[in-house]
N, CA, C and O of each residue as an XYZ file, in Angstrom:
488
protein
N      19.971     -8.016      4.245
C      19.195     -8.987      3.643
C      18.690    -10.125      4.756
O      19.215    -10.483      5.810
N      17.670    -10.475      4.210
C      16.851    -11.497      4.757
C      16.450    -12.708      4.117
O      15.854    -12.623      3.043
N      16.716    -13.932      4.671
C      16.409    -15.064      3.892
C      15.612    -15.844      4.672
O      15.835    -16.102      5.855
N      14.375    -16.353      3.813
C      13.435    -17.177      4.439
C      13.434    -18.460      3.709
O      13.577    -18.535      2.489
N      13.255    -19.549      4.562
C      13.170    -21.026      4.108
C      11.991    -21.791      4.576
O      12.016    -22.025      5.785
N      11.019    -22.216      3.962
C       9.858    -22.783      4.309
C      10.109    -24.443      4.405
O      11.095    -24.883      3.815
N       9.397    -25.202      5.003
C       9.285    -26.411      5.146
C       8.074    -26.890      5.718
O       7.335    -26.167      6.386
N       7.825    -28.212      5.451
C       6.448    -28.829      6.350
C       5.268    -28.976      5.269
O       4.138    -29.326      5.610
N       5.606    -28.692      3.982
C       4.733    -29.225      3.101
C       4.523    -30.686      3.033
O       5.228    -31.450      3.692
N       3.396    -31.178      2.108
C       3.337    -32.566      1.837
C       2.007    -32.856      1.269
O       1.331    -31.978      0.732
N       1.651    -34.006      1.377
C       0.275    -34.469      0.756
C      -0.435    -35.204      1.633
O       0.044    -36.273      2.011
N      -1.665    -34.781      2.099
C      -2.414    -35.177      2.885
C      -3.963    -35.430      2.602
O      -4.469    -34.647      1.798
N      -4.745    -36.361      3.122
C      -6.078    -36.461      2.828
C      -6.919    -35.383      3.422
O      -6.532    -34.796      4.433
N      -8.192    -35.058      2.773
C      -8.939    -33.974      3.327
C      -9.459    -34.184      4.881
O      -9.691    -35.308      5.327
N      -9.553    -33.462      5.344
C      -9.478    -33.525      6.923
C      -8.417    -33.612      7.914
O      -8.509    -33.654      9.141
N      -7.369    -33.632      7.143
C      -5.731    -33.723      7.816
C      -5.120    -32.524      8.137
O      -5.625    -31.492      7.694
N      -4.188    -32.469      8.781
C      -3.440    -31.210      9.230
C      -1.867    -31.540      8.762
O      -1.331    -32.625      8.541
N      -1.362    -30.237      8.700
C      -0.060    -30.168      8.239
C       0.448    -28.602      9.137
O      -0.260    -27.612      9.321
N       1.781    -28.799      9.544
C       2.568    -27.608     10.147
C       3.455    -26.954      9.215
O       4.319    -27.698      8.750
N       3.467    -25.670      8.792
C       4.465    -25.343      7.761
C       5.263    -24.530      8.820
O       4.785    -24.066      9.855
N       6.524    -24.432      8.412
C       7.594    -23.539      9.356
C       8.489    -22.688      8.301
O       8.738    -23.135      7.181
N       8.877    -21.622      8.682
C       9.555    -20.530      7.966
C      10.781    -20.119      8.874
O      10.633    -19.489      9.921
N      11.918    -20.499      8.418
C      13.101    -19.877      9.313
C      13.742    -18.701      8.670
O      14.195    -18.701      7.525
N      13.745    -17.759      9.445
C      13.942    -16.404      8.902
C      15.837    -16.094      9.525
O      16.316    -16.160     10.657
N      16.368    -15.813      8.387
C      18.105    -15.599      8.838
C      18.446    -14.196      8.336
O      17.722    -13.673      7.489
N      19.393    -13.640      8.766
C      19.921    -12.236      8.351
C      19.453    -11.384      9.466
O      19.206    -11.668     10.638
N      19.388    -10.174      8.755
C      18.832     -8.953      9.704
C      17.328     -8.858      9.669
O      16.665     -8.246      8.831
N      16.813     -9.661     10.864
C      15.466     -9.467     11.044
C      14.653     -9.039     11.815
O      13.444     -9.218     11.965
N      15.675     -8.237     12.485
C      14.923     -7.222     13.855
C      14.307     -6.206     13.333
O      13.907     -5.531     14.282
N      13.932     -5.595     12.093
C      13.257     -4.688     11.932
C      12.163     -5.142     10.975
O      11.602     -4.379     10.187
N      11.916     -6.364     11.094
C      10.597     -6.895     10.352
C       9.501     -6.543     10.924
O       9.499     -6.770     12.134
N       8.464     -6.020     10.461
C       7.005     -5.520     11.442
C       6.267     -6.597     10.812
O       5.820     -7.319     11.703
N       5.926     -7.042      9.593
C       4.898     -8.124      9.255
C       5.341     -9.360      8.678
O       6.126     -9.127      7.759
N       5.135    -10.631      8.867
C       5.444    -11.696      8.440
C       4.350    -12.333      7.867
O       3.318    -11.781      8.249
N       4.117    -13.345      7.043
C       3.120    -13.855      6.796
C       3.107    -15.148      5.836
O       4.165    -15.510      5.321
N       1.928    -15.831      5.600
C       1.826    -17.020      4.575
C       1.118    -16.832      3.318
O       0.018    -16.295      3.447
N       1.382    -17.061      2.433
C       0.523    -16.702      1.055
C       0.834    -18.172      0.363
O       1.689    -19.020      0.621
N      -0.170    -18.118     -0.579
C      -0.408    -19.356     -1.581
C      -0.820    -19.268     -2.889
O      -1.774    -18.515     -3.087
N      -0.337    -19.857     -3.859
C      -0.640    -19.648     -5.053
C      -0.896    -21.003     -5.745
O       0.003    -21.817     -5.958
N      -2.259    -21.194     -6.097
C      -2.496    -22.549     -6.731
C      -2.318    -22.356     -8.426
O      -2.404    -21.248     -8.955
N      -2.103    -23.392     -9.052
C      -1.971    -23.250    -10.515
C      -3.044    -22.600    -11.143
O      -4.207    -22.963    -10.968
N      -2.707    -21.613    -11.901
C      -3.665    -21.072    -12.796
C      -4.478    -19.867    -11.862
O      -5.471    -19.282    -12.295
N      -3.913    -19.617    -10.584
C      -4.599    -18.631     -9.965
C      -3.697    -17.703     -9.382
O      -2.604    -18.225     -9.164
N      -3.785    -16.346     -9.009
C      -3.143    -15.357     -8.431
C      -2.767    -15.977     -6.947
O      -3.332    -16.867     -6.310
N      -1.544    -15.136     -6.614
C      -1.339    -15.443     -5.153
C      -2.156    -14.771     -4.278
O      -2.595    -13.669     -4.607
N      -2.407    -15.218     -3.302
C      -3.303    -14.668     -2.157
C      -2.754    -15.024     -0.555
O      -2.101    -15.989     -0.159
N      -3.241    -13.956      0.115
C      -2.909    -14.115      1.345
C      -3.519    -15.104      2.096
O      -4.725    -15.307      1.956
N      -2.728    -15.866      3.020
C      -3.435    -16.729      3.986
C      -3.733    -16.333      5.212
O      -4.880    -16.359      5.660
N      -2.381    -15.805      6.059
C      -2.258    -15.489      7.344
C      -1.183    -14.671      7.392
O      -0.191    -14.843      6.685
N      -1.343    -13.534      8.406
C      -0.200    -12.816      8.562
C      -0.139    -12.503     10.086
O      -1.095    -12.687     10.839
N       1.093    -12.004     10.480
C       1.225    -11.773     12.054
C       2.123    -10.265     12.046
O       2.969    -10.028     11.184
N       1.872     -9.575     12.849
C       2.554     -8.334     13.023
C       3.593     -8.658     14.166
O       3.494     -9.677     14.849
N       4.590     -7.732     14.329
C       5.401     -7.729     15.514
C       4.820     -7.505     16.956
O       5.473     -7.760     17.967
N       3.752     -7.090     16.968
C       2.939     -7.228     18.150
C       2.251     -8.363     18.524
O       1.841     -8.632     19.654
N       2.140     -9.054     17.453
C       1.492    -10.410     17.627
C       0.249    -10.783     17.191
O      -0.369    -11.834     17.356
N      -0.149     -9.348     16.363
C      -1.813     -9.541     16.092
C      -1.757    -10.095     14.857
O      -1.019     -9.624     13.991
N      -2.633    -11.292     14.622
C      -2.751    -12.099     13.428
C      -3.887    -11.349     12.674
O      -4.702    -10.551     13.139
N      -3.716    -11.888     11.131
C      -4.858    -11.687     10.446
C      -5.074    -12.945      9.557
O      -4.080    -13.562      9.176
N      -6.319    -13.357      9.208
C      -6.433    -14.426      8.384
C      -7.542    -14.156      7.162
O      -8.523    -13.415      7.229
N      -7.103    -14.977      6.011
C      -8.305    -15.034      4.979
C      -9.567    -15.560      5.584
O      -9.582    -16.276      6.585
N     -10.406    -15.251      5.063
C     -12.133    -15.817      5.504
C     -12.091    -17.218      5.282
O     -12.773    -17.954      5.996
N     -11.199    -17.788      4.158
C     -11.264    -19.108      3.728
C     -10.652    -20.056      4.689
O     -10.956    -21.248      4.673
N      -9.777    -19.546      5.545
C      -9.033    -20.261      6.412
C      -9.441    -19.893      8.010
O      -8.969    -20.560      8.931
N     -10.293    -18.852      8.231
C     -10.464    -18.701      9.478
C     -10.899    -20.032     10.243
O     -11.565    -20.822      9.574
N     -10.610    -20.374     11.542
C     -11.042    -21.287     12.212
C     -10.247    -22.752     12.033
O     -10.195    -23.680     12.840
N      -9.749    -22.664     10.934
C      -8.996    -23.851     10.748
C      -7.419    -23.605     10.577
O      -6.724    -24.621     10.563
N      -6.759    -22.316     10.442
C      -5.561    -22.352     10.290
C      -4.984    -21.179     11.416
O      -5.634    -20.150     11.601
N      -3.702    -21.444     12.143
C      -3.131    -20.627     13.102
C      -1.676    -20.214     12.672
O      -0.801    -21.021     12.360
N      -1.541    -18.906     12.698
C      -0.363    -18.320     12.453
C       0.369    -18.187     13.876
O      -0.299    -17.878     14.863
N       1.718    -18.417     13.968
C       2.402    -18.022     14.917
C       3.804    -17.823     14.849
O       4.347    -18.480     13.962
N       4.610    -17.039     15.595
C       5.913    -16.714     15.607
C       6.545    -17.276     16.765
O       5.902    -17.270     17.815
N       7.974    -17.876     16.739
C       8.638    -18.036     17.848
C       9.827    -17.288     17.676
O      10.765    -17.712     17.001
N       9.833    -15.964     18.378
C      11.119    -14.993     18.320
C      12.433    -15.742     18.550
O      13.439    -15.520     17.876
N      12.372    -16.595     19.488
C      13.724    -17.057     19.988
C      14.283    -17.983     19.018
O      15.483    -18.257     18.987
N      13.279    -18.540     18.103
C      14.036    -19.430     16.965
C      13.827    -18.623     15.633
O      14.139    -19.159     14.569
N      13.373    -17.503     15.653
C      13.069    -16.511     14.321
C      12.390    -17.554     13.571
O      12.882    -17.793     12.468
N      11.381    -18.222     13.915
C      10.605    -19.233     12.917
C       8.789    -18.861     12.833
O       7.961    -18.896     13.743
N       8.675    -18.633     11.877
C       7.147    -18.501     11.543
C       6.580    -19.960     11.554
O       7.246    -20.982     11.392
N       5.139    -19.872     11.789
C       4.658    -21.236     11.810
C       3.145    -21.012     11.357
O       2.512    -20.052     11.796
N       2.621    -21.865     10.526
C       1.278    -22.105     10.138
C       0.853    -23.537     10.436
O       1.355    -24.544      9.937
N      -0.105    -23.491     11.287
C      -0.769    -24.928     11.773
C      -2.133    -24.893     11.048
O      -3.069    -24.166     11.382
N      -2.135    -25.834      9.934
C      -3.201    -26.059      9.044
C      -3.976    -27.234      9.476
O      -3.451    -28.336      9.317
N      -5.444    -27.139     10.131
C      -6.219    -28.335     10.176
C      -7.242    -28.395      9.234
O      -7.367    -27.564      8.335
N      -8.188    -29.619      9.457
C      -9.224    -29.527      8.662
C      -8.964    -29.402      7.093
O      -9.909    -28.933      6.459
N      -8.005    -29.695      6.488
C      -7.594    -29.464      5.191
C      -8.404    -29.587      4.310
O      -9.121    -30.584      4.402
N      -8.607    -28.750      3.239
C      -9.649    -29.043      1.898
C      -8.842    -29.159      0.853
O      -7.736    -28.620      0.837
N      -9.319    -29.890     -0.150
C      -8.728    -29.980     -1.562
C      -8.570    -28.391     -2.021
O      -7.546    -28.089     -2.634
N      -9.273    -27.667     -1.818
C      -9.121    -26.329     -2.110
C      -8.025    -25.335     -1.477
O      -7.820    -24.136     -1.668
N      -7.444    -26.216     -0.713
C      -6.275    -25.362      0.128
C      -4.879    -25.900     -0.791
O      -3.784    -25.408     -0.518
N      -4.972    -26.671     -1.606
C      -3.856    -27.167     -2.502
C      -3.337    -26.223     -3.225
O      -3.954    -25.747     -4.178
N      -2.044    -25.791     -2.849
C      -1.261    -24.717     -3.383
C       0.248    -24.729     -3.261
O       0.717    -25.658     -2.604
N       1.044    -23.893     -3.761
C       2.333    -23.787     -3.120
C       2.202    -22.671     -1.920
O       1.684    -21.588     -2.193
N       2.583    -22.889     -0.848
C       2.726    -21.750      0.234
C       4.046    -21.060      0.143
O       5.059    -21.714     -0.105
N       4.086    -19.658      0.347
C       5.206    -19.001      0.553
C       5.031    -18.271      1.830
O       4.002    -17.747      2.256
N       6.352    -18.332      2.435
C       6.558    -17.202      3.370
C       7.080    -15.764      2.883
O       7.739    -15.607      1.855
N       6.721    -14.798      3.706
C       6.968    -13.384      3.282
C       7.219    -12.438      4.425
O       6.442    -12.622      5.362
N       7.970    -11.613      4.571
C       8.436    -10.567      5.629
C       8.701     -9.370      4.868
O       9.316     -9.252      3.808
N       7.966     -8.245      5.802
C       8.128     -6.843      5.515
C       8.376     -5.854      6.338
O       8.079     -6.045      7.517
N       8.851     -4.819      6.032
C       9.082     -3.658      7.105
C       8.039     -2.845      7.639
O       8.319     -2.070      8.554
N       6.776     -2.917      7.158
C       5.583     -2.174      7.670
C       4.420     -3.141      7.631
O       4.423     -4.265      7.127
N       3.481     -2.559      8.210
C       2.219     -3.303      8.395
C       1.534     -3.436      7.215
O       0.888     -2.535      6.681
N       1.725     -5.013      6.635
C       1.199     -5.167      5.228
C      -0.362     -5.818      5.244
O      -1.171     -5.542      4.358
N      -0.655     -6.666      6.307
C      -1.769     -7.521      6.528
C      -1.478     -8.619      5.230
O      -0.375     -9.010      4.849
N      -2.747     -8.964      4.709
C      -2.981     -9.916      3.479
C      -2.583     -9.532      2.180
O      -2.489    -10.411      1.324
N      -2.308     -8.233      1.870
C      -1.923     -7.714      0.552
C      -0.897     -8.499      0.065
O      -0.050     -8.811      0.903
N      -0.719     -8.961     -1.226
C       0.714     -9.510     -1.580
C       1.487     -8.759     -1.883
O       2.621     -9.237     -1.899
N       1.395     -7.401     -2.241
C       2.382     -6.532     -2.486
C       2.854     -6.011     -1.342
O       2.173     -6.042     -0.317
N       4.254     -5.390     -1.389
C       4.867     -4.739     -0.414
C       5.801     -5.577      0.553
O       6.535     -4.988      1.347
N       5.774     -6.584      0.497
C       6.587     -7.445      1.021
C       7.791     -7.659      0.569
O       7.942     -8.184     -0.534
N       9.040     -7.223      1.484
C      10.177     -7.147      0.791
C      10.962     -8.568      0.697
O      11.885     -8.615     -0.116
N      10.709     -9.591      1.370
C      11.390    -10.774      1.125
C      10.358    -11.987      1.244
O       9.378    -12.008      1.989
N      10.771    -12.999      0.362
C       9.814    -14.095      0.145
C      10.956    -15.396      0.071
O      12.126    -15.229     -0.275
N      10.327    -16.804      0.494
C      10.874    -17.813      0.418
C      10.702    -18.307     -0.891
O      10.309    -17.611     -1.828
N      11.007    -19.558     -0.969
C      10.896    -20.208     -2.187
C       9.405    -21.143     -2.291
O       8.950    -21.517     -3.372
N       8.896    -21.369     -1.246
C       7.783    -22.139     -1.341
C       7.669    -23.362     -0.857
O       8.729    -23.956     -0.663
N       6.634    -23.933     -0.594
C       6.579    -25.323     -0.094
C       5.187    -25.772     -0.556
O       4.190    -25.058     -0.445
N       5.189    -27.074     -1.111
C       4.052    -27.415     -1.725
C       2.966    -28.317     -0.767
O       3.274    -29.308     -0.106
N       1.868    -27.820     -0.852
C       0.660    -28.726      0.039
C      -0.218    -29.132     -1.018
O      -0.583    -28.432     -1.963
N      -0.568    -30.483     -0.745
C      -1.323    -31.014     -1.716
C      -2.456    -31.748     -0.961
O      -2.017    -32.562     -0.148
N      -3.796    -31.663     -1.025
C      -4.803    -32.033     -0.128
C      -5.610    -32.924     -1.135
O      -5.980    -32.435     -2.202
N      -5.880    -34.187     -0.818
C      -6.503    -34.942     -1.923
C      -8.091    -35.451     -1.080
O      -8.171    -35.698      0.123
N      -9.053    -35.505     -1.909
C     -10.200    -35.765     -1.457
C     -10.691    -37.093     -0.909
O     -11.847    -37.203     -0.499
């Protein structure tokens, strides 16, 4: 079993920055993909950024150049640095982990965190 706990969400003004963290515990050694997903009210969950065990990142077009995903193996922690935030980035952000290469698709991930809310005001 793997547990994922997100933190770092909050309320910021447009143009601001936030860094989300996701601490993974349990048997994480066989995880291949980890990623960040978001869901705004009334919308489907969507992939934001993912990273494979070899460090290869993938980003949604809407966040390229603004968000950076990274993973600290020693701390078993996944990060999402979000810069130049826009009101349309407002959503609940979830961390997810999977055993195979999954990229930005929302299905197939084996474990999900509870989410952390990000609110961006104009």
